[in-house]
mmCIF file of C-alpha atoms in Angstrom:
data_model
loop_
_atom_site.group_PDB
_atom_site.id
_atom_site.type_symbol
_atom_site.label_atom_id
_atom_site.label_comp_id
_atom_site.label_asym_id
_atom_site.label_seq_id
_atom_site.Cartn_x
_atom_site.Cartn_y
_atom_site.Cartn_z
ATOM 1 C CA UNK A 16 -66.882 -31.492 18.818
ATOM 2 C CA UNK A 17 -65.135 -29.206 21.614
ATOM 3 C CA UNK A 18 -61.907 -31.000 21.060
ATOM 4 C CA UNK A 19 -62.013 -29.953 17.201
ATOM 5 C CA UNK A 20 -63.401 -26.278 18.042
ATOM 6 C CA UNK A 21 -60.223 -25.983 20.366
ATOM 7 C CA UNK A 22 -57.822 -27.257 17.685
ATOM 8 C CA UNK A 23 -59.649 -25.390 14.919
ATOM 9 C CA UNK A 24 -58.940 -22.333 17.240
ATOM 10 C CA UNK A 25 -54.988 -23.090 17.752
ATOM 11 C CA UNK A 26 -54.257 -23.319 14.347
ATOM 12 C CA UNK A 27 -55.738 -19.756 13.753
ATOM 13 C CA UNK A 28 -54.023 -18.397 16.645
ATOM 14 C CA UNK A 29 -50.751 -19.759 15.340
ATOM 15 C CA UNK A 30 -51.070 -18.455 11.993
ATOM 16 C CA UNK A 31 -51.992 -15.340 13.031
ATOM 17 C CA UNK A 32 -48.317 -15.126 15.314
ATOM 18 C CA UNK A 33 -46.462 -16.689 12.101
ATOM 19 C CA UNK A 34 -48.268 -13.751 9.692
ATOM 20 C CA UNK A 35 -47.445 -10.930 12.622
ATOM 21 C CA UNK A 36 -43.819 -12.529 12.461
ATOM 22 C CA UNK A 37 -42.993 -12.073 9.336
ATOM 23 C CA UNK A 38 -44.643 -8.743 8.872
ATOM 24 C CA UNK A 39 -42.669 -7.871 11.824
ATOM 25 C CA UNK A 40 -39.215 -9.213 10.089
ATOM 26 C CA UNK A 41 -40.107 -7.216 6.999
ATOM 27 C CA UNK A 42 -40.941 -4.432 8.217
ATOM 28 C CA UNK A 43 -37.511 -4.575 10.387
ATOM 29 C CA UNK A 44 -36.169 -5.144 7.105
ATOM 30 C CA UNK A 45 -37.653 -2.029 5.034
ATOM 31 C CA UNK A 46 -37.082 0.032 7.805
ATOM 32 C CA UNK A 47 -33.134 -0.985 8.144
ATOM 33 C CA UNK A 48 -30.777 1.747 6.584
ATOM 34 C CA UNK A 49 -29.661 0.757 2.940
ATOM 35 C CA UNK A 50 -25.469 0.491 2.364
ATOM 36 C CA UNK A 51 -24.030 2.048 -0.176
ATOM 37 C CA UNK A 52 -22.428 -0.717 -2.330
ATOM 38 C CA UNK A 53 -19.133 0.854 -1.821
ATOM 39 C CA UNK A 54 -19.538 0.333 2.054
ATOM 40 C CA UNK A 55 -20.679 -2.698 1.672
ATOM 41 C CA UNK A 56 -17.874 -3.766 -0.419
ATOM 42 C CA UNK A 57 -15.239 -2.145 1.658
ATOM 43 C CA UNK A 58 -16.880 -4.613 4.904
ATOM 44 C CA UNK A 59 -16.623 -7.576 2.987
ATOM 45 C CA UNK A 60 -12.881 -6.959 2.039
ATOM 46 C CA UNK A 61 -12.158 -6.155 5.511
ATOM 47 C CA UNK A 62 -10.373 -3.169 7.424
ATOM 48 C CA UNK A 63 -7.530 -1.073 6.041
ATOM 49 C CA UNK A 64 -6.372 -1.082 9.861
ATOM 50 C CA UNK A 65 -5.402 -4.926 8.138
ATOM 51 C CA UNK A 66 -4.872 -5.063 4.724
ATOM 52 C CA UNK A 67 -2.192 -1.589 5.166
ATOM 53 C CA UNK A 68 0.030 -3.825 6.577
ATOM 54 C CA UNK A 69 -0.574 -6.716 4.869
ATOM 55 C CA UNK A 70 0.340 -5.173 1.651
ATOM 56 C CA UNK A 71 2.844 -3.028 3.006
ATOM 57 C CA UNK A 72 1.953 0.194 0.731
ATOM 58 C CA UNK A 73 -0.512 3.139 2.272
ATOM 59 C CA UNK A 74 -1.992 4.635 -0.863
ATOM 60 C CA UNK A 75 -2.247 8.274 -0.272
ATOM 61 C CA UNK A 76 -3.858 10.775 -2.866
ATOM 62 C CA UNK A 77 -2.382 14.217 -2.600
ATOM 63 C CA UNK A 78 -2.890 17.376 -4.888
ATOM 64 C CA UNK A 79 1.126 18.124 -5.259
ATOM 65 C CA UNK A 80 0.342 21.936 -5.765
ATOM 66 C CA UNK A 81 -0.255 23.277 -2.046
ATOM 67 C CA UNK A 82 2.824 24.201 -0.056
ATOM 68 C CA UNK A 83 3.571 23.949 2.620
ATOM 69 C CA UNK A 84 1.215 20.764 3.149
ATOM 70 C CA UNK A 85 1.818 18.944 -0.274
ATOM 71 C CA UNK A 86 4.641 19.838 -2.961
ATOM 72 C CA UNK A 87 5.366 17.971 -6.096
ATOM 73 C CA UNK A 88 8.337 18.724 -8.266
ATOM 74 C CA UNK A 89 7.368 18.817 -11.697
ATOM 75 C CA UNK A 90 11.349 17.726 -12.849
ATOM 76 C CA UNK A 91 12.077 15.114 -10.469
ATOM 77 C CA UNK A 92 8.103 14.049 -9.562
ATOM 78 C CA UNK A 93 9.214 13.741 -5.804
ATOM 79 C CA UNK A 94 6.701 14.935 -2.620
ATOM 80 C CA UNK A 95 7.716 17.240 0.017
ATOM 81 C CA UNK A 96 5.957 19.348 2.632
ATOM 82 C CA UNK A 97 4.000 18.663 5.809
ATOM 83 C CA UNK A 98 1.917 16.160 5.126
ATOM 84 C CA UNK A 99 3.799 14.423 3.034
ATOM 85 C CA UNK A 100 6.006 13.959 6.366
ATOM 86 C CA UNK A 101 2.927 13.196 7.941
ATOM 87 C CA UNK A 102 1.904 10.198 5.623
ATOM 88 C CA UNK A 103 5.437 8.925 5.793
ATOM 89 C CA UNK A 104 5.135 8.753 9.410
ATOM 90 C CA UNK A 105 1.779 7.148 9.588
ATOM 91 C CA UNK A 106 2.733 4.950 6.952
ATOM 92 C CA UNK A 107 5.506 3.740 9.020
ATOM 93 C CA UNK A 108 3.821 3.319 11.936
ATOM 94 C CA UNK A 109 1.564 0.920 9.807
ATOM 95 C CA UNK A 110 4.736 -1.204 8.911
ATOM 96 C CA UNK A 111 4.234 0.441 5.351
ATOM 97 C CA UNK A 112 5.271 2.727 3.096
ATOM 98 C CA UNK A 113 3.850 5.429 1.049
ATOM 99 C CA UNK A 114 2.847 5.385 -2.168
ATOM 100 C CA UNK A 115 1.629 9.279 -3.643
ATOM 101 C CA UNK A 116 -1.345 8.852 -5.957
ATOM 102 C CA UNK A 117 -2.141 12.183 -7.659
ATOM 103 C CA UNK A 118 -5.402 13.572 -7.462
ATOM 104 C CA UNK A 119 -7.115 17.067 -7.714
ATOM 105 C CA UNK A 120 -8.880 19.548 -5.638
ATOM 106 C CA UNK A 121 -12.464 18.851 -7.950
ATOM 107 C CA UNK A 122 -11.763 14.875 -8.006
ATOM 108 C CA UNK A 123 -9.605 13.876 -4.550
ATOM 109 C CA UNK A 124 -12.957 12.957 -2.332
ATOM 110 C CA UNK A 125 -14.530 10.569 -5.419
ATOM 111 C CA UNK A 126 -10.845 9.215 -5.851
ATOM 112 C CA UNK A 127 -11.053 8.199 -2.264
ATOM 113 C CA UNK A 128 -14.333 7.072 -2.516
ATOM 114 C CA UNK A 129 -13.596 4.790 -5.492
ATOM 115 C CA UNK A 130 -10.939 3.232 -3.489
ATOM 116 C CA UNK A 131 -7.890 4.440 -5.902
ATOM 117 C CA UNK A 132 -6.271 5.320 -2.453
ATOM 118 C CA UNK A 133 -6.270 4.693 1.440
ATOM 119 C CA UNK A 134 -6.317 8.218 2.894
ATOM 120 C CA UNK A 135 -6.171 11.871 1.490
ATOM 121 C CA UNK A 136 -3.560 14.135 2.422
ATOM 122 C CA UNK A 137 -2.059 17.525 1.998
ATOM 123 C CA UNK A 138 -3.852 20.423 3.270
ATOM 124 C CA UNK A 139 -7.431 19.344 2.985
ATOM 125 C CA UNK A 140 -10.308 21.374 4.889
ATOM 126 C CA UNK A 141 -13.459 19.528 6.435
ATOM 127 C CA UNK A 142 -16.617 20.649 4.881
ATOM 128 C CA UNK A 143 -19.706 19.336 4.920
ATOM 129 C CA UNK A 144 -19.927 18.630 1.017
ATOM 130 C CA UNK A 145 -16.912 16.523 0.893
ATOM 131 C CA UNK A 146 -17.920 14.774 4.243
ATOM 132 C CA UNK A 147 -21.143 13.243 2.172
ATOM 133 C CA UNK A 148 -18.726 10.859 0.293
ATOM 134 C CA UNK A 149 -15.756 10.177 3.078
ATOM 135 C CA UNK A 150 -14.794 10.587 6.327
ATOM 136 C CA UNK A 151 -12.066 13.098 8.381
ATOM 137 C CA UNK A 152 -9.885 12.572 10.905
ATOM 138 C CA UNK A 153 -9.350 14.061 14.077
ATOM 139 C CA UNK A 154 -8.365 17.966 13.064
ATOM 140 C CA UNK A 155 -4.494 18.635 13.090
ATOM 141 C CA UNK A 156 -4.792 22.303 12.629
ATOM 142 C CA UNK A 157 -7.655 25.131 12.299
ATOM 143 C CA UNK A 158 -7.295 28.008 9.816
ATOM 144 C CA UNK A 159 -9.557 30.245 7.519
ATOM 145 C CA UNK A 160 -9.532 32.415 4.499
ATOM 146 C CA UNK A 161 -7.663 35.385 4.446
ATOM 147 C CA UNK A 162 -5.715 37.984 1.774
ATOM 148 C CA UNK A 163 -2.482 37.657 0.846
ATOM 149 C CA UNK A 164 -1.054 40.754 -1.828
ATOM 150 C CA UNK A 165 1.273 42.967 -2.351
ATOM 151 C CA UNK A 166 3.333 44.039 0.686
ATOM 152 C CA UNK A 167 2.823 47.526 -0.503
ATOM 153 C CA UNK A 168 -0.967 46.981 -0.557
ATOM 154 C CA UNK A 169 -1.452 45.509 2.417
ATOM 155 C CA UNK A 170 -3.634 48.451 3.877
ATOM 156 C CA UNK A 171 -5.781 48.382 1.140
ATOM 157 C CA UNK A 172 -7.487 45.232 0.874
ATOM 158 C CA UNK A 173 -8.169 44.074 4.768
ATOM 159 C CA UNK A 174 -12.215 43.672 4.396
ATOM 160 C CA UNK A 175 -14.359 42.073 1.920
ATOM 161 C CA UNK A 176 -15.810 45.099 0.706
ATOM 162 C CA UNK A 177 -12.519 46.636 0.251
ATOM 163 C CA UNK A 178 -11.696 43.501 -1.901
ATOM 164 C CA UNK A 179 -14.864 43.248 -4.075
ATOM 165 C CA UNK A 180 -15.198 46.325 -5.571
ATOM 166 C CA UNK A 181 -14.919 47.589 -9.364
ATOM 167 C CA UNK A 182 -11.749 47.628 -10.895
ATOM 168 C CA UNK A 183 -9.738 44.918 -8.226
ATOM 169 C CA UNK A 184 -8.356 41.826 -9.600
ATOM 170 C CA UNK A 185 -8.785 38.382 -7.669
ATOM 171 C CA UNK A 186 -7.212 35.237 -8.680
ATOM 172 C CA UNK A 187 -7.887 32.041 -7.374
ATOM 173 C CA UNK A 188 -7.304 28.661 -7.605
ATOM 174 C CA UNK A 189 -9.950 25.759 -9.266
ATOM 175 C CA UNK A 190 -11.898 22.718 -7.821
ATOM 176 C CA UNK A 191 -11.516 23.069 -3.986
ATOM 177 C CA UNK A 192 -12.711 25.953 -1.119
ATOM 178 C CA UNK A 193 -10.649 28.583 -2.541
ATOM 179 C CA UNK A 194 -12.674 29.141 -5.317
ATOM 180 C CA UNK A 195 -15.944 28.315 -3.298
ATOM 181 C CA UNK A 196 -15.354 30.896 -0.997
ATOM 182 C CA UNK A 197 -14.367 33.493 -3.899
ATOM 183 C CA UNK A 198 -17.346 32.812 -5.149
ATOM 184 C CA UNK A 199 -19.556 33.342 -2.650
ATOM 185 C CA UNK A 200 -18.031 36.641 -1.813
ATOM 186 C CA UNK A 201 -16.941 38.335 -4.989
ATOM 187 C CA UNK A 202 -19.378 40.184 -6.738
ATOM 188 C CA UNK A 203 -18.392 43.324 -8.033
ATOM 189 C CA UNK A 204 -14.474 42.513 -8.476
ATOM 190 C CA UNK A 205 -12.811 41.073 -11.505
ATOM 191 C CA UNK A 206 -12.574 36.636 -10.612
ATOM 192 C CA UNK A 207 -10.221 35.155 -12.942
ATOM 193 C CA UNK A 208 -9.488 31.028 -12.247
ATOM 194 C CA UNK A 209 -5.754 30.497 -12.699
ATOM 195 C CA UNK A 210 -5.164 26.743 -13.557
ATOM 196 C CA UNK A 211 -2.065 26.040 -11.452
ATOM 197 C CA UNK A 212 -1.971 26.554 -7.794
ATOM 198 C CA UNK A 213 2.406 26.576 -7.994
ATOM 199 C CA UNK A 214 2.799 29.490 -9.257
ATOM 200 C CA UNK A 215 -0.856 31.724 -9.026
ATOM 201 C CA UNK A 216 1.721 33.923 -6.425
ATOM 202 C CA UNK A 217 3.581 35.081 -9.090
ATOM 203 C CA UNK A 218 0.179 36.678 -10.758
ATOM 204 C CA UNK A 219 0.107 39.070 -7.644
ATOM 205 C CA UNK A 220 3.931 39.646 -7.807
ATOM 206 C CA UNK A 221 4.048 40.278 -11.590
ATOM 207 C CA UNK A 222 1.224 42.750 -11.066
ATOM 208 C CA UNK A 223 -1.378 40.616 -13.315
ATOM 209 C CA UNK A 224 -3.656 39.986 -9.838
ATOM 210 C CA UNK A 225 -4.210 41.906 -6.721
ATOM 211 C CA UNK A 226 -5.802 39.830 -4.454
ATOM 212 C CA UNK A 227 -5.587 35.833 -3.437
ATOM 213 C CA UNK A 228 -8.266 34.386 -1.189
ATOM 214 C CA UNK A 229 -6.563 31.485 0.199
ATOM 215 C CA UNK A 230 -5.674 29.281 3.800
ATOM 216 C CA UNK A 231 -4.007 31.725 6.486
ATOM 217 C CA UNK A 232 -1.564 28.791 6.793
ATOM 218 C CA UNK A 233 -0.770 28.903 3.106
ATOM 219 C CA UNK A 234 -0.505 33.111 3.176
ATOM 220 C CA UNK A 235 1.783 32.714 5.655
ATOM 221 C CA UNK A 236 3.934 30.330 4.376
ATOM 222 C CA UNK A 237 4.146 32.189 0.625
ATOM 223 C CA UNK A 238 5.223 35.521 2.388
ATOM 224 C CA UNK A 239 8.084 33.790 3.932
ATOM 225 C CA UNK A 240 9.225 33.280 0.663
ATOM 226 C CA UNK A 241 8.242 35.683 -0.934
ATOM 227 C CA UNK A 242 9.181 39.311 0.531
ATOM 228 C CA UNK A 243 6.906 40.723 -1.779
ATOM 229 C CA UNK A 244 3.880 39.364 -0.614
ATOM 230 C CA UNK A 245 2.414 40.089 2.907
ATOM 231 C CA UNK A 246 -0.736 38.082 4.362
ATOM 232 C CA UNK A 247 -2.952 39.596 5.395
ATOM 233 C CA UNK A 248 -4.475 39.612 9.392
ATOM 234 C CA UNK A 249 -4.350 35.574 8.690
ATOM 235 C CA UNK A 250 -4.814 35.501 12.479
ATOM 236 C CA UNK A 251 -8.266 36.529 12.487
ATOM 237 C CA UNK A 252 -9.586 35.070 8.781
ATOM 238 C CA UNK A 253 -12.432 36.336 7.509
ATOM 239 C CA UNK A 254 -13.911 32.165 7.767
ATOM 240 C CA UNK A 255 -13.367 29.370 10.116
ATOM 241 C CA UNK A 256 -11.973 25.862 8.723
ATOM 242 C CA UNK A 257 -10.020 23.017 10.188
ATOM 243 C CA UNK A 258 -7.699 20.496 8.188
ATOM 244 C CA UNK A 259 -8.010 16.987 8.404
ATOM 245 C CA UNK A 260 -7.518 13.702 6.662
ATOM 246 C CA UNK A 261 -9.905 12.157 4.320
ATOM 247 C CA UNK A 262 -10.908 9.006 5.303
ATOM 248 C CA UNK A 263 -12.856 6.422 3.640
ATOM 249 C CA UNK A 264 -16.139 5.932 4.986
ATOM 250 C CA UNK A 265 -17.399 2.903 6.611
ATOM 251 C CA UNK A 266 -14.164 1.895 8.315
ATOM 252 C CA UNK A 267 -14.572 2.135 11.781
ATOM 253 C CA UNK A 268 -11.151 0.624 12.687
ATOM 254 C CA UNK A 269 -9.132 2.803 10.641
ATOM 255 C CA UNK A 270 -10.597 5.912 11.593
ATOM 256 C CA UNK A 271 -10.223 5.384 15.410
ATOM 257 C CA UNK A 272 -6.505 4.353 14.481
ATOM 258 C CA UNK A 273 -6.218 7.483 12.431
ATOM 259 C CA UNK A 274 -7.586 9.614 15.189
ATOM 260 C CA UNK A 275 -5.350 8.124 18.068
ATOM 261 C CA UNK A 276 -2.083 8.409 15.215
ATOM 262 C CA UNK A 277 -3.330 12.243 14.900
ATOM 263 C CA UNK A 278 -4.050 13.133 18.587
ATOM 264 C CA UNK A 279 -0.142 11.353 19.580
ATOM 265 C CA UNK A 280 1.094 13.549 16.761
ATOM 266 C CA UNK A 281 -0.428 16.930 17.509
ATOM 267 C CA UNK A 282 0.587 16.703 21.290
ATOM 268 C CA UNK A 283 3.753 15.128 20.840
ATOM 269 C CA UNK A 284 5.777 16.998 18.792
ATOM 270 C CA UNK A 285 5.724 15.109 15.544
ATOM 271 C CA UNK A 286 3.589 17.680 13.582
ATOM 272 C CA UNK A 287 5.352 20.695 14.960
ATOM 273 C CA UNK A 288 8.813 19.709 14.134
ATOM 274 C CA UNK A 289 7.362 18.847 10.538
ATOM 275 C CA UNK A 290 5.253 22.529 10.535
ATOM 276 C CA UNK A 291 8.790 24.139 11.765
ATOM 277 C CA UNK A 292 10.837 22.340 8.780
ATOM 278 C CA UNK A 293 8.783 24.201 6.403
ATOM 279 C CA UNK A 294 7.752 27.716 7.892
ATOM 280 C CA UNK A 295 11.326 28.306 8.573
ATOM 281 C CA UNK A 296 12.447 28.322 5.235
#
């Protein structure tokens, strides 16, 4: 009898441990963060720190229509500007070469994100929106928003609430944080959305805009070549932003390589002989 009390007990006490087991394992299981089918797709096919060079081609999706970081020529369809030496030189250093995929402000992060490219490139600010779908590099340069108009208005448009009041014209650019940050800030002044970032400059020139809300890096860069546009105080912006490369997310390897590639570049020269090419035109 004591001999089957004991055994009867064992068995209970081992099915108790097997039932806390596997309530343990699924609750482990529930608990456990849920990949996104993209990430988990992107693991299974294995870093781009790999397949790059395998393939020989880095895929990198660039707007075209922001000088001096990204220039397309609409005759010719050839790249220039800073970044596009920039992906030339990462691509190399990958025993690759570029390939430009175009892409929009509005539609670059989701064309990363869908894996149409490997990085994205050509003037693009970190923000917290487009770090939900991808990830950024280490930041290669900071910079804000700031005026750029008429040389012979420069005086008059140096605040915010000089800028959005009654009867003053802004233009901006669509899709990206131009037009976010017009947005948030112009009330009481006439927005209009001009469709192509090459030539919205030559709506302040001709007289047709007053004001542009853009990158002090990109004011800078138009009123080199253009005498008739000055930028205004672009070193002290009215926001805070730094530029970076968009990275897909979930690819640990390539990110750290990214990083190092950016840090070496930034401190080494590479990015300031680029930046020089450019400003001193």
């Amino acid at each position: 009898m004591r001999r089957t009390v004991t055994l009867s007990a064992l068995a209970a006490v081992l099915a108790a441990t097997a039932a806390g087991s596997a309530l343990a394992v699924g609750s482990t299981a529930n608990s456990a963060p849920e990949q996104a089918p993209a990430d988990r797709a992107r693991q299974q096919r294995g870093t781009l720190l790999d397949r790059v060079p395998e393939r020989g081609v880095l895929r990198v999706c660039t707007t075209g229509d922001y000088r001096p970081f990204s220039h397309r020529d609409p005759k010719s369809g050839a790249y220039t500007g800073i970044d596009i030496k920039m992906a030339g030189d990462l691509a190399k250093s990958l025993d690759a070469k570029p390939k430009y995929v175009p892409t929009t402000w509005a539609t670059l992060v989701d064309d990363l994100a869908a894996g149409r490219c490997d990085v994205g490139m050509g003037g693009v600010s970190v923000t917290l929106a487009r770090a939900r779908k991808a990830s950024f590099s280490e930041p290669y340069l900071t910079d804000g928003k700031t005026p750029i108009v008429r040389c012979e208005d420069k005086d008059k448009y140096r605040t915010l609430e000089e800028i959005d009041r009654s009867g003053v014209r802004v233009v901006v650019n669509p899709g990206g944080t131009n037009e976010q940050f017009a947005r948030a800030h112009i009330k009481q002044a006439t927005l209009t959305v001009h469709p192509d970032n090459t030539t919205i400059f030559d709506e302040i020139i001709a007289g047709r805009a007053d004001v542009m809300m853009t990158d002090a890096s990109e004011t800078r860069y138009q009123s080199a070549i253009h005498p008739e546009l000055c930028a205004v105080h672009p070193d002290e912006p009215f926001s805070f932003s730094e530029k970076a490369y968009v990275l897909p997310r979930g690819d640990a390897q390539f990110k750290e390589y990214v990083d190092q590639w950016v840090h070496l570049a930034t401190h080494d020269g590479t990015y300031k002989k680029y930046e020089d090419e450019w400003m001193k035109r």
